[in-house]
């Protein structure tokens, strides 16, 4: 198809390929000057009960239409009622070669057709993800967050068995984010110790999960210190107005630093600049001439203080949760290599890509980082992520719905979570979970969790057939909630019944009613 935009003086050539279940549209050429964006597929459809930008679906209970962008040059927008399905490409990421598929069929044929699409078009897909996810028994399993070490892994196996939870999930097994080498206090022989712990979990008939911050790089990681990598992401660049020595606490600038944050906190955009091989942390700004960064800590995070000549580039490091790799650099692949090496060598069965929204150039950067990690993992693996809405990662994504745990109003929280997850599950075509839950004791800010609150969660998980995940557990004789073992036994009874499909559809329908409480005897 050749399309002429006469007023703009632009000609677009599209290839259209017809397959059994879908069409594929590919941009072959865009001729003309200064084209910023091209919309090469734009369709409004009536089926709009279930709409998801992640899956690309617009459907009702009878019929569905699905848009799948097939590479990172093509970007979707699927929303509204009636639903609009739109695929675009831009000059920033390249227009030639942008490719998207459009599928339409009766609702009951959607997943089989999408399996064919992602397999044929060589999408970044998994046998545990996307259209395959609802078929995988491993995706129905709950998991425990566990402070596993080589020494205490047996105690965590016993807790998981008590709760009939098949997956033991390891957060914080690593010394730093970025390189993800195991911490020596838990795994004294490094990856060999970590693999030994995972092997024990597997020998017990259980699965093991690993937690990451996706592209995040710690302040004390080798990518940061003692020599900071030049490929760390930057979001602003200034010019050094005067030469500075190693001990100077003021960094003069030619440009205004207005708008920069002056604190390092969770969610701040950071207060660190890089000049050459030195990191400098500042807590003050001079936003009127003469411009400057003030109250500077030289040689921050173990880098070496250095003298810098006038005119040097002063680069502000992009920060969200931690430092991040430049999304267009080879550092993306190096961080992905570090994560995949642990997954492959130790044999993990689940990976949670937390903090993926921290990557720069959202959503492009996060998609590129996540796909780089997945493509390097050599075994089937269940994938979850804090940024579960990413369209390009849907074919490899396994389960949705995790929320951070609440400490108050637990039952009403569960009701809201169930309602949200039902819609999310129907529109994403993925299993949903009711984690992250907690089993917590009392402190100055909240009460302990009570038996009826745990049972309310379990009964709704059973009714909706949604898995759970639990934090705040302790493999010790004195957990913060003294009834922890009692709660785990209760969870185990419910999980046995849920996973075996023991109850009829009519019973499970009754259990789903918000505010209705039940007791298992």
Coordinates of C-alpha atoms in Angstrom, one line a residue:
X1 CA 0.0 0.0 0.0
X2 CA 1.3 3.4 -0.9
X3 CA -0.2 6.3 1.0
X4 CA 0.5 10.0 0.1
X5 CA 0.1 12.8 2.5
X6 CA 0.1 15.6 -0.1
X7 CA 0.0 18.6 2.2
X8 CA 3.0 17.3 4.2
X9 CA 4.8 16.1 1.1
X10 CA 5.2 12.6 2.6
X11 CA 4.8 9.2 1.0
X12 CA 4.5 6.0 3.1
X13 CA 4.8 2.5 1.7
X14 CA 3.4 -0.4 3.8
X15 CA 3.6 -4.1 3.2
X16 CA 0.5 -6.0 4.2
X17 CA 0.8 -9.8 4.7
X18 CA -2.3 -12.0 5.2
X19 CA -2.0 -15.0 7.4
X20 CA -4.8 -17.5 8.4
X21 CA -5.8 -15.7 11.6
X22 CA -4.3 -12.2 11.3
X23 CA -2.7 -9.5 9.1
X24 CA 0.8 -8.1 9.5
X25 CA 1.5 -4.5 8.6
X26 CA 5.1 -3.4 8.0
X27 CA 6.5 0.1 7.2
X28 CA 8.8 -0.3 4.2
X29 CA 9.6 3.4 3.7
X30 CA 8.8 6.9 4.8
X31 CA 9.9 9.6 2.3
X32 CA 9.7 13.3 3.3
X33 CA 11.3 15.6 5.7
X34 CA 10.9 16.0 9.5
X35 CA 8.4 13.2 10.1
X36 CA 8.2 12.9 13.9
X37 CA 5.5 10.2 14.1
X38 CA 3.5 7.9 11.8
X39 CA 0.3 6.2 12.7
X40 CA 0.3 3.2 10.4
X41 CA -2.7 1.3 11.8
X42 CA -5.8 2.9 13.3
X43 CA -9.0 1.0 13.9
X44 CA -12.1 1.7 16.1
X45 CA -14.0 -1.5 17.1
X46 CA -17.2 -2.1 19.0
X47 CA -16.2 -5.1 21.3
X48 CA -15.0 -3.0 24.3
X49 CA -15.9 -4.9 27.4
X50 CA -12.3 -6.0 28.0
X51 CA -9.7 -3.6 26.8
X52 CA -6.0 -3.9 27.5
X53 CA -3.0 -2.0 26.1
X54 CA -0.8 -4.8 27.5
X55 CA -2.3 -7.6 25.5
X56 CA -3.6 -5.3 22.8
X57 CA -7.1 -6.8 23.2
X58 CA -10.5 -5.2 22.7
X59 CA -13.2 -7.9 23.2
X60 CA -16.5 -8.9 24.6
X61 CA -17.7 -12.4 25.5
X62 CA -18.5 -13.2 21.9
X63 CA -15.8 -11.6 19.7
X64 CA -12.3 -10.1 20.0
X65 CA -9.8 -8.0 18.1
X66 CA -6.2 -7.8 19.1
X67 CA -3.3 -5.5 18.1
X68 CA 0.2 -6.9 18.6
X69 CA 3.2 -4.7 17.9
X70 CA 6.0 -7.0 16.8
X71 CA 9.1 -5.0 17.5
X72 CA 10.3 -2.0 19.5
X73 CA 9.9 0.4 16.6
X74 CA 6.1 -0.1 16.7
X75 CA 4.1 1.2 19.7
X76 CA 0.5 0.6 20.6
X77 CA -2.4 2.6 22.0
X78 CA -5.4 0.4 22.8
X79 CA -8.0 2.2 24.9
X80 CA -11.5 3.6 25.1
X81 CA -15.1 2.5 24.5
X82 CA -15.6 1.9 21.6
X83 CA -12.0 0.8 21.7
X84 CA -9.3 2.4 19.5
X85 CA -6.5 0.2 18.3
X86 CA -3.6 2.3 17.1
X87 CA 0.0 1.4 16.1
X88 CA 2.6 4.2 15.6
X89 CA 6.3 4.6 14.9
X90 CA 8.6 7.5 15.4
X91 CA 11.8 9.1 14.1
X92 CA 13.4 8.6 17.5
X93 CA 13.3 4.8 17.3
X94 CA 13.2 4.3 13.5
X95 CA 10.2 4.0 11.2
X96 CA 11.4 1.6 8.5
X97 CA 10.7 -1.9 9.7
X98 CA 8.1 -1.0 12.3
X99 CA 5.7 -4.0 12.3
X100 CA 2.3 -4.8 13.9
X101 CA -0.2 -7.6 13.6
X102 CA -4.0 -7.3 13.7
X103 CA -6.0 -10.4 14.7
X104 CA -9.8 -10.9 14.9
X105 CA -11.8 -13.9 15.8
X106 CA -14.6 -15.3 18.1
X107 CA -13.7 -14.9 21.8
X108 CA -13.1 -18.6 22.4
X109 CA -10.5 -18.7 19.7
X110 CA -8.5 -15.8 20.9
X111 CA -5.8 -17.6 22.8
X112 CA -5.2 -20.3 20.2
X113 CA -4.9 -17.7 17.5
X114 CA -2.5 -15.6 19.6
X115 CA -0.4 -18.6 20.3
X116 CA 0.0 -19.1 16.6
X117 CA 0.7 -15.4 16.1
X118 CA 3.5 -15.0 18.7
X119 CA 5.1 -18.4 17.6
X120 CA 5.0 -17.6 13.9
X121 CA 6.2 -14.0 14.2
X122 CA 9.1 -14.8 16.5
X123 CA 7.9 -12.5 19.3
X124 CA 9.8 -12.5 22.5
X125 CA 7.5 -15.2 24.0
X126 CA 7.5 -17.9 26.6
X127 CA 5.6 -21.2 27.0
X128 CA 4.7 -19.8 30.4
X129 CA 3.7 -16.4 29.2
X130 CA 1.2 -14.4 27.1
X131 CA -1.4 -16.6 25.4
X132 CA 0.2 -19.7 27.0
X133 CA 0.1 -18.5 30.6
X134 CA -3.4 -19.7 31.6
X135 CA -2.4 -23.3 30.5
X136 CA 0.7 -23.4 32.8
X137 CA 0.0 -25.0 36.2
X138 CA 3.1 -23.3 37.6
X139 CA 1.4 -19.9 37.1
X140 CA -1.4 -20.9 39.5
X141 CA 1.1 -21.5 42.3
X142 CA 1.5 -19.2 45.3
X143 CA 5.0 -18.2 46.7
X144 CA 6.7 -17.2 49.9
X145 CA 9.2 -14.4 50.2
X146 CA 12.1 -16.0 52.1
X147 CA 15.3 -14.8 53.6
X148 CA 17.0 -18.0 52.4
X149 CA 20.7 -18.8 53.1
X150 CA 22.7 -21.9 52.5
X151 CA 22.4 -22.6 56.2
X152 CA 18.7 -22.1 56.8
X153 CA 17.1 -23.3 53.5
X154 CA 15.7 -26.4 55.2
X155 CA 13.7 -24.3 57.6
X156 CA 12.2 -22.4 54.7
X157 CA 11.3 -25.6 52.9
X158 CA 9.4 -26.7 56.0
X159 CA 7.5 -23.4 56.1
X160 CA 6.5 -23.7 52.4
X161 CA 5.4 -27.3 52.9
X162 CA 3.3 -26.3 55.9
X163 CA 1.5 -23.7 53.8
X164 CA 1.3 -26.0 50.7
X165 CA 3.0 -23.2 48.8
X166 CA 5.2 -24.6 45.9
X167 CA 7.5 -21.6 45.3
X168 CA 10.2 -20.2 47.6
X169 CA 11.0 -16.7 46.4
X170 CA 14.4 -15.2 47.2
X171 CA 14.6 -11.4 47.5
X172 CA 17.9 -9.8 48.6
X173 CA 20.0 -12.8 47.9
X174 CA 22.5 -10.5 46.2
X175 CA 25.2 -8.1 47.5
X176 CA 24.4 -5.3 45.0
X177 CA 21.9 -4.7 42.2
X178 CA 23.6 -4.6 38.8
X179 CA 26.1 -7.5 39.1
X180 CA 23.8 -9.6 41.4
X181 CA 26.6 -11.6 43.0
X182 CA 25.3 -13.5 46.0
X183 CA 25.9 -12.0 49.4
X184 CA 28.7 -13.7 51.4
X185 CA 26.9 -13.7 54.7
X186 CA 24.2 -16.0 53.3
X187 CA 26.0 -17.7 50.5
X188 CA 29.7 -17.9 51.5
X189 CA 30.8 -19.8 48.3
X190 CA 29.0 -17.3 46.1
X191 CA 26.9 -18.7 43.2
X192 CA 27.9 -22.3 44.2
X193 CA 26.3 -21.7 47.6
X194 CA 23.2 -20.2 46.0
X195 CA 22.9 -23.1 43.6
X196 CA 23.2 -25.5 46.5
X197 CA 20.3 -23.8 48.2
X198 CA 18.2 -23.9 45.0
X199 CA 19.1 -27.5 44.4
X200 CA 17.8 -28.3 47.9
X201 CA 14.5 -26.5 47.1
X202 CA 14.2 -28.5 43.9
X203 CA 15.0 -31.8 45.7
X204 CA 12.1 -31.1 48.1
X205 CA 9.8 -31.0 45.1
X206 CA 9.5 -27.1 45.2
X207 CA 10.4 -24.3 42.9
X208 CA 12.7 -21.3 43.4
X209 CA 12.1 -17.6 42.5
X210 CA 14.6 -14.8 42.2
X211 CA 14.0 -11.1 42.8
X212 CA 15.7 -8.2 40.8
X213 CA 15.4 -4.5 40.3
X214 CA 15.5 -5.0 36.5
X215 CA 17.9 -2.3 35.3
X216 CA 18.6 -0.8 38.7
X217 CA 22.3 -0.4 39.7
X218 CA 23.2 0.0 43.4
X219 CA 25.4 2.9 44.7
X220 CA 28.1 0.3 45.7
X221 CA 27.9 -1.9 42.6
X222 CA 31.0 -2.3 40.4
X223 CA 29.2 -0.4 37.6
X224 CA 29.1 2.6 40.0
X225 CA 32.3 2.4 42.0
X226 CA 35.3 2.9 42.2
X227 CA 35.1 4.0 38.6
X228 CA 31.6 4.9 37.5
X229 CA 30.5 3.5 34.1
X230 CA 30.2 6.1 31.4
X231 CA 27.0 4.4 30.2
X232 CA 25.0 5.2 33.3
X233 CA 21.8 7.1 32.2
X234 CA 22.0 10.9 32.3
X235 CA 19.0 13.2 32.2
X236 CA 20.7 16.7 32.1
X237 CA 24.1 17.9 31.1
X238 CA 25.7 21.1 32.3
X239 CA 29.1 22.9 31.5
X240 CA 31.7 23.5 34.2
X241 CA 32.1 27.3 34.4
X242 CA 35.5 27.3 36.1
X243 CA 38.1 24.7 36.9
X244 CA 37.7 23.0 40.2
X245 CA 40.2 21.2 42.5
X246 CA 39.8 17.9 44.3
X247 CA 38.6 19.6 47.6
X248 CA 36.3 22.3 46.2
X249 CA 32.8 22.0 47.6
X250 CA 31.2 24.2 45.0
X251 CA 30.8 23.2 41.3
X252 CA 30.2 26.3 39.2
X253 CA 28.0 25.9 36.1
X254 CA 27.3 27.9 33.0
X255 CA 23.6 26.7 32.9
X256 CA 20.9 27.0 35.6
X257 CA 20.4 23.8 37.7
X258 CA 16.9 24.8 38.4
X259 CA 14.6 21.9 39.1
X260 CA 17.2 19.4 40.3
X261 CA 16.5 17.5 43.5
X262 CA 18.8 18.1 46.4
X263 CA 18.1 14.9 48.4
X264 CA 18.6 11.2 47.9
X265 CA 15.4 9.4 48.9
X266 CA 13.2 6.6 47.6
X267 CA 11.3 8.1 44.6
X268 CA 13.6 11.2 44.3
X269 CA 15.4 11.9 41.1
X270 CA 18.7 11.9 42.9
X271 CA 21.4 14.5 43.6
X272 CA 24.5 13.1 41.9
X273 CA 26.5 14.3 39.0
X274 CA 29.3 12.6 37.1
X275 CA 32.4 14.5 35.8
X276 CA 34.8 12.1 34.2
X277 CA 35.5 9.3 36.6
X278 CA 34.2 11.1 39.7
X279 CA 30.7 11.1 41.2
X280 CA 29.8 14.3 43.2
X281 CA 26.8 14.5 45.5
X282 CA 25.3 18.0 46.2
X283 CA 22.7 19.2 48.7
X284 CA 22.3 22.8 47.5
X285 CA 21.7 24.8 44.3
X286 CA 22.5 28.3 43.2
X287 CA 19.7 28.8 40.7
X288 CA 20.5 32.5 39.9
X289 CA 23.8 33.6 38.4
X290 CA 26.5 32.6 39.2
X291 CA 24.9 29.1 38.8
X292 CA 26.4 26.3 40.9
X293 CA 25.9 23.0 42.8
X294 CA 26.8 23.7 46.4
X295 CA 27.7 21.8 49.6
X296 CA 29.2 19.0 47.4
X297 CA 30.6 15.7 48.6
X298 CA 33.6 14.9 46.4
X299 CA 34.4 11.4 45.4
X300 CA 30.9 10.2 46.4
X301 CA 30.2 6.5 46.8
X302 CA 33.8 5.4 46.8
X303 CA 34.9 7.2 43.6
X304 CA 38.1 9.3 43.6
X305 CA 38.1 13.1 43.9
X306 CA 39.7 14.7 40.9
X307 CA 40.5 18.1 39.5
X308 CA 38.4 19.1 36.5
X309 CA 39.0 21.7 33.8
X310 CA 36.7 24.5 32.8
X311 CA 34.3 23.4 30.1
X312 CA 34.1 19.8 31.3
X313 CA 30.7 18.1 31.0
X314 CA 28.8 17.9 34.3
X315 CA 26.2 15.1 33.8
X316 CA 23.3 14.6 36.1
X317 CA 22.7 10.9 36.7
X318 CA 19.2 9.7 36.0
X319 CA 17.9 8.2 39.2
X320 CA 14.7 6.3 40.1
X321 CA 15.2 4.0 43.1
X322 CA 18.8 3.7 42.0
X323 CA 21.1 4.4 39.0
X324 CA 20.0 3.0 35.7
X325 CA 21.7 2.1 32.4
X326 CA 21.4 4.3 29.4
X327 CA 18.6 2.5 27.4
X328 CA 20.6 2.9 24.2
X329 CA 23.9 1.6 25.5
X330 CA 25.5 -1.8 25.8
X331 CA 25.2 -1.5 29.5
X332 CA 21.6 -2.8 29.1
X333 CA 23.0 -6.1 27.8
X334 CA 25.7 -6.3 30.5
X335 CA 23.2 -5.9 33.3
X336 CA 21.0 -8.5 31.6
X337 CA 23.9 -10.8 31.4
X338 CA 24.5 -10.5 35.1
X339 CA 20.9 -11.4 35.9
X340 CA 20.6 -14.2 33.4
X341 CA 23.8 -15.8 34.6
X342 CA 22.3 -16.2 38.0
X343 CA 19.0 -17.6 36.6
X344 CA 20.8 -20.0 34.3
X345 CA 23.6 -21.3 36.6
X346 CA 21.3 -21.7 39.7
X347 CA 18.2 -23.0 37.9
X348 CA 15.6 -20.5 39.1
X349 CA 12.0 -21.1 38.0
X350 CA 10.5 -17.6 38.6
X351 CA 11.9 -14.1 38.2
X352 CA 10.3 -11.0 39.5
X353 CA 11.5 -7.9 37.6
X354 CA 10.8 -5.3 40.2
X355 CA 11.3 -1.5 39.7
X356 CA 11.1 -1.9 35.9
X357 CA 9.4 1.5 35.7
X358 CA 12.7 3.0 37.0
X359 CA 14.3 2.6 33.5
X360 CA 14.6 5.9 31.5
X361 CA 12.6 6.6 28.4
X362 CA 9.4 4.9 29.6
X363 CA 8.1 2.6 28.2
X364 CA 10.8 2.0 25.6
X365 CA 13.6 1.6 28.1
X366 CA 11.8 -0.7 30.4
X367 CA 10.6 -2.9 27.5
X368 CA 14.1 -3.1 26.1
X369 CA 15.7 -4.0 29.4
X370 CA 13.1 -6.7 30.3
X371 CA 13.3 -8.3 26.8
X372 CA 17.1 -8.3 27.0
X373 CA 16.9 -10.2 30.3
X374 CA 14.3 -12.7 29.1
X375 CA 16.1 -13.5 25.9
X376 CA 19.3 -14.5 27.8
X377 CA 17.5 -16.9 30.2
X378 CA 17.9 -20.5 28.9
X379 CA 15.2 -22.3 30.7
X380 CA 11.4 -22.0 31.0
X381 CA 10.7 -19.4 33.7
X382 CA 7.6 -17.7 35.2
X383 CA 8.0 -13.9 34.7
X384 CA 6.3 -11.3 36.8
X385 CA 7.1 -7.5 37.0
X386 CA 6.1 -4.3 38.7
X387 CA 5.7 -2.9 35.2
X388 CA 3.3 -5.6 34.0
X389 CA 1.5 -3.3 31.6
X390 CA 4.3 -3.3 29.0
X391 CA 2.8 -4.4 25.7
X392 CA 6.0 -5.8 24.1
X393 CA 6.7 -8.0 27.2
X394 CA 3.2 -9.5 27.3
X395 CA 4.1 -12.7 25.4
X396 CA 6.7 -13.6 28.0
X397 CA 4.7 -12.3 31.1
X398 CA 3.1 -15.0 33.2
X399 CA 1.0 -13.5 36.0
X400 CA -0.5 -10.1 36.9
X401 CA -2.1 -8.4 39.9
X402 CA 0.6 -8.1 42.7
X403 CA 0.0 -5.1 44.9
X404 CA 2.2 -3.9 47.8
X405 CA 0.9 -5.3 51.1
X406 CA -1.5 -3.3 53.4
X407 CA -1.4 -3.0 57.2
X408 CA -5.0 -1.7 57.7
X409 CA -8.4 -2.5 56.3
X410 CA -7.2 -5.9 55.1
X411 CA -10.6 -7.3 54.1
X412 CA -11.8 -4.3 52.2
X413 CA -8.3 -4.3 50.5
X414 CA -8.9 -7.9 49.4
X415 CA -12.3 -7.0 48.0
X416 CA -10.8 -4.2 45.9
X417 CA -7.9 -6.4 44.8
X418 CA -10.3 -9.2 43.7
X419 CA -12.5 -6.7 41.7
X420 CA -9.4 -5.2 40.0
X421 CA -7.9 -8.6 39.2
X422 CA -11.0 -10.1 37.7
X423 CA -11.0 -7.3 35.1
X424 CA -7.3 -7.4 34.6
X425 CA -7.3 -11.2 34.1
X426 CA -10.1 -11.0 31.5
X427 CA -8.4 -8.2 29.5
X428 CA -4.8 -9.4 29.7
X429 CA -5.6 -13.1 29.2
X430 CA -3.2 -13.9 32.1
X431 CA -3.5 -15.5 35.5
X432 CA -3.9 -13.1 38.5
X433 CA -2.5 -13.2 42.0
X434 CA -3.7 -11.6 45.3
X435 CA -0.1 -10.9 46.6
X436 CA 1.9 -9.4 48.0
X437 CA 0.3 -10.2 51.3
X438 CA 1.9 -10.3 54.7
X439 CA 1.9 -12.2 58.0
X440 CA 2.9 -9.5 60.3
X441 CA 2.9 -8.9 64.1
X442 CA 2.0 -5.7 66.0
X443 CA 4.1 -2.6 66.3
X444 CA 3.5 1.1 67.0
X445 CA 1.8 1.7 63.7
X446 CA -0.6 -1.3 63.3
X447 CA -2.1 -4.3 65.0
X448 CA -1.1 -7.9 64.3
X449 CA -2.8 -9.7 61.5
X450 CA -5.7 -11.8 62.9
X451 CA -7.0 -15.3 61.9
X452 CA -10.3 -14.0 60.3
X453 CA -8.3 -11.7 58.1
X454 CA -6.1 -14.5 56.9
X455 CA -9.1 -16.7 56.3
X456 CA -10.9 -13.9 54.4
X457 CA -8.0 -13.7 52.0
X458 CA -7.8 -17.4 51.6
X459 CA -11.5 -17.9 50.9
X460 CA -11.5 -15.1 48.3
X461 CA -8.4 -16.6 46.6
X462 CA -10.2 -19.9 46.5
X463 CA -13.4 -18.4 45.1
X464 CA -11.6 -16.5 42.4
X465 CA -8.9 -19.1 41.8
X466 CA -6.1 -16.7 42.3
X467 CA -2.7 -17.4 43.8
X468 CA -1.2 -15.5 46.7
X469 CA 2.3 -14.4 47.8
X470 CA 3.4 -13.7 51.3
X471 CA 6.0 -11.5 52.9
X472 CA 7.0 -10.8 56.5
X473 CA 7.6 -14.4 57.3
X474 CA 10.4 -15.6 59.6
X475 CA 12.1 -19.0 59.7
X476 CA 12.7 -18.6 63.5
X477 CA 11.3 -19.8 66.8
X478 CA 10.0 -16.4 67.5
X479 CA 8.3 -14.7 64.5
X480 CA 6.8 -11.3 64.8
X481 CA 3.4 -12.8 64.7
X482 CA 3.4 -15.7 67.2
X483 CA 0.5 -17.4 65.3
X484 CA 2.5 -17.6 62.1
X485 CA 2.5 -21.4 62.0
X486 CA -1.2 -21.6 62.7
X487 CA -1.8 -19.2 59.8
X488 CA 0.5 -21.2 57.4
X489 CA -1.5 -24.4 58.2
X490 CA -4.7 -22.6 57.4
X491 CA -3.3 -21.3 54.1
X492 CA -2.1 -24.8 53.4
X493 CA -5.6 -26.3 53.8
X494 CA -7.1 -23.7 51.5
X495 CA -4.3 -24.0 48.9
X496 CA -4.7 -27.8 48.7
X497 CA -8.4 -27.4 47.9
X498 CA -7.8 -24.5 45.4
X499 CA -5.1 -26.2 43.4
X500 CA -6.9 -29.6 43.3
X501 CA -10.2 -28.0 42.1
X502 CA -12.0 -29.6 45.0
X503 CA -15.0 -27.3 45.2
X504 CA -17.7 -26.9 42.5
X505 CA -18.2 -23.7 40.5
X506 CA -21.4 -22.9 42.4
X507 CA -19.6 -23.0 45.8
X508 CA -16.7 -20.9 44.4
X509 CA -19.2 -18.4 43.1
X510 CA -20.6 -18.0 46.6
X511 CA -17.1 -17.4 48.0
X512 CA -16.5 -14.6 45.7
X513 CA -19.2 -12.3 47.2
X514 CA -17.6 -9.2 48.7
X515 CA -18.0 -8.8 52.5
X516 CA -19.4 -12.4 52.8
X517 CA -17.2 -14.3 55.3
X518 CA -16.7 -18.1 55.5
X519 CA -15.0 -20.5 57.8
X520 CA -13.5 -23.8 56.6
X521 CA -14.2 -26.9 58.8

